[in-house]
Coordinates of C-alpha atoms in Angstrom, one line a residue:
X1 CA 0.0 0.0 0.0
X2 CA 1.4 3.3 -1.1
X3 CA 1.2 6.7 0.8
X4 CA -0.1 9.9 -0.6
X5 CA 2.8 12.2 -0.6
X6 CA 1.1 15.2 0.6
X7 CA -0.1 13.2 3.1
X8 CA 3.4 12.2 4.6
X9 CA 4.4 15.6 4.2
X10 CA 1.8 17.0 6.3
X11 CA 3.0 14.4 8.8
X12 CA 6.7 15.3 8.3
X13 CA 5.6 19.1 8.7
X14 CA 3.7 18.4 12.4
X15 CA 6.4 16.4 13.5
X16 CA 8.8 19.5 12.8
X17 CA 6.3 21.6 14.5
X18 CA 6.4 19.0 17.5
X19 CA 10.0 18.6 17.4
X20 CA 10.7 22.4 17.5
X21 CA 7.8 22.6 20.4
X22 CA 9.8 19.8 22.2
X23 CA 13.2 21.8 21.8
X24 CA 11.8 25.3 23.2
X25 CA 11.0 23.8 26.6
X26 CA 13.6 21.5 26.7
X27 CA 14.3 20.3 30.3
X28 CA 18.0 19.8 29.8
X29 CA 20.4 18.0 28.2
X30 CA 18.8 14.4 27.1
X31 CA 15.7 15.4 27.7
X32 CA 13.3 12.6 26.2
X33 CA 10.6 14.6 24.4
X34 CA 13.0 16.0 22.6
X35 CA 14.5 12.9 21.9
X36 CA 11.2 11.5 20.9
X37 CA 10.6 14.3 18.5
X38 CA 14.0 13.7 17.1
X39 CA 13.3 10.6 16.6
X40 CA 9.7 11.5 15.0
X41 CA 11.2 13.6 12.2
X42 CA 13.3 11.1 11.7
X43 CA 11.1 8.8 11.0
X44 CA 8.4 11.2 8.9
X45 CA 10.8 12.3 6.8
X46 CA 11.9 8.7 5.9
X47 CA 8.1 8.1 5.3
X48 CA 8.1 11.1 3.4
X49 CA 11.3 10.8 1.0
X50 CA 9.6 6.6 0.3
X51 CA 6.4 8.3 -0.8
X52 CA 7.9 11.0 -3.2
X53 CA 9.9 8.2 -4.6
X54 CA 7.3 5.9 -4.8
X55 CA 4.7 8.3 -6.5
X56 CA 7.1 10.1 -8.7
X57 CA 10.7 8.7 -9.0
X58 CA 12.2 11.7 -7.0
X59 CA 14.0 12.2 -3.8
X60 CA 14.7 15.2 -1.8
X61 CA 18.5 17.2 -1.3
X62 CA 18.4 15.7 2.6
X63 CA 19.0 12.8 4.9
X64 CA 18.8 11.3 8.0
X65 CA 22.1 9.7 9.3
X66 CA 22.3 7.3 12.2
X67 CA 24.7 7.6 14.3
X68 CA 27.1 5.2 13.5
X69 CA 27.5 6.9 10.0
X70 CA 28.7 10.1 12.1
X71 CA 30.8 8.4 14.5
X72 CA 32.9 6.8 11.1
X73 CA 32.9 10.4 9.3
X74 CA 34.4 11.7 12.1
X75 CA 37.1 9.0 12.4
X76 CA 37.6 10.0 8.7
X77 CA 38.2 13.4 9.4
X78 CA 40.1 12.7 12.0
X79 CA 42.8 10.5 9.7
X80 CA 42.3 13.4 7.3
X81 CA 43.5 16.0 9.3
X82 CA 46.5 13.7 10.6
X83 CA 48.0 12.8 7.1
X84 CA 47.7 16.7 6.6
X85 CA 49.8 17.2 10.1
X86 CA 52.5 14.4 8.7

């Protein structure tokens, strides 16, 4: 079953609206509504970017990276910058 595009946007959209709602009263660091909405836009836009592709063969200029994808760009960088150091 496919999902009307608009239809995931509009869910993408209130999950940004939740997520920066979630962020201006933040209760600290970790705080898990904001973790939670994090994890909502996350997930939406995924939704989202599936549906556009799915309806018309096109994708968006974004996306989502899990964390282990940061943690090995950042080991990356970090052999970059020492080769340029040697």
């Amino acid at each position: 079953m496919s999902i009307d595009p608009r239809v995931a946007l509009q869910s993408l959209t209130a999950s940004l609206e939740e997520h920066l709602a979630a962020a201006s009263a933040r209760r600290g660091e970790g705080d898990p509504t904001v973790e939670a909405a994090f994890f909502a836009v996350a997930d939406a836009f995924e939704v989202y970017e599936d549906a556009l592709y799915e309806a018309y063969s096109e994708v968006t200029p974004l996306q989502v990276f899990d964390e282990d994808e940061d943690e090995d760009e950042d080991d990356v960088r970090e052999e970059d910058l020492e080769s340029l150091e040697d």
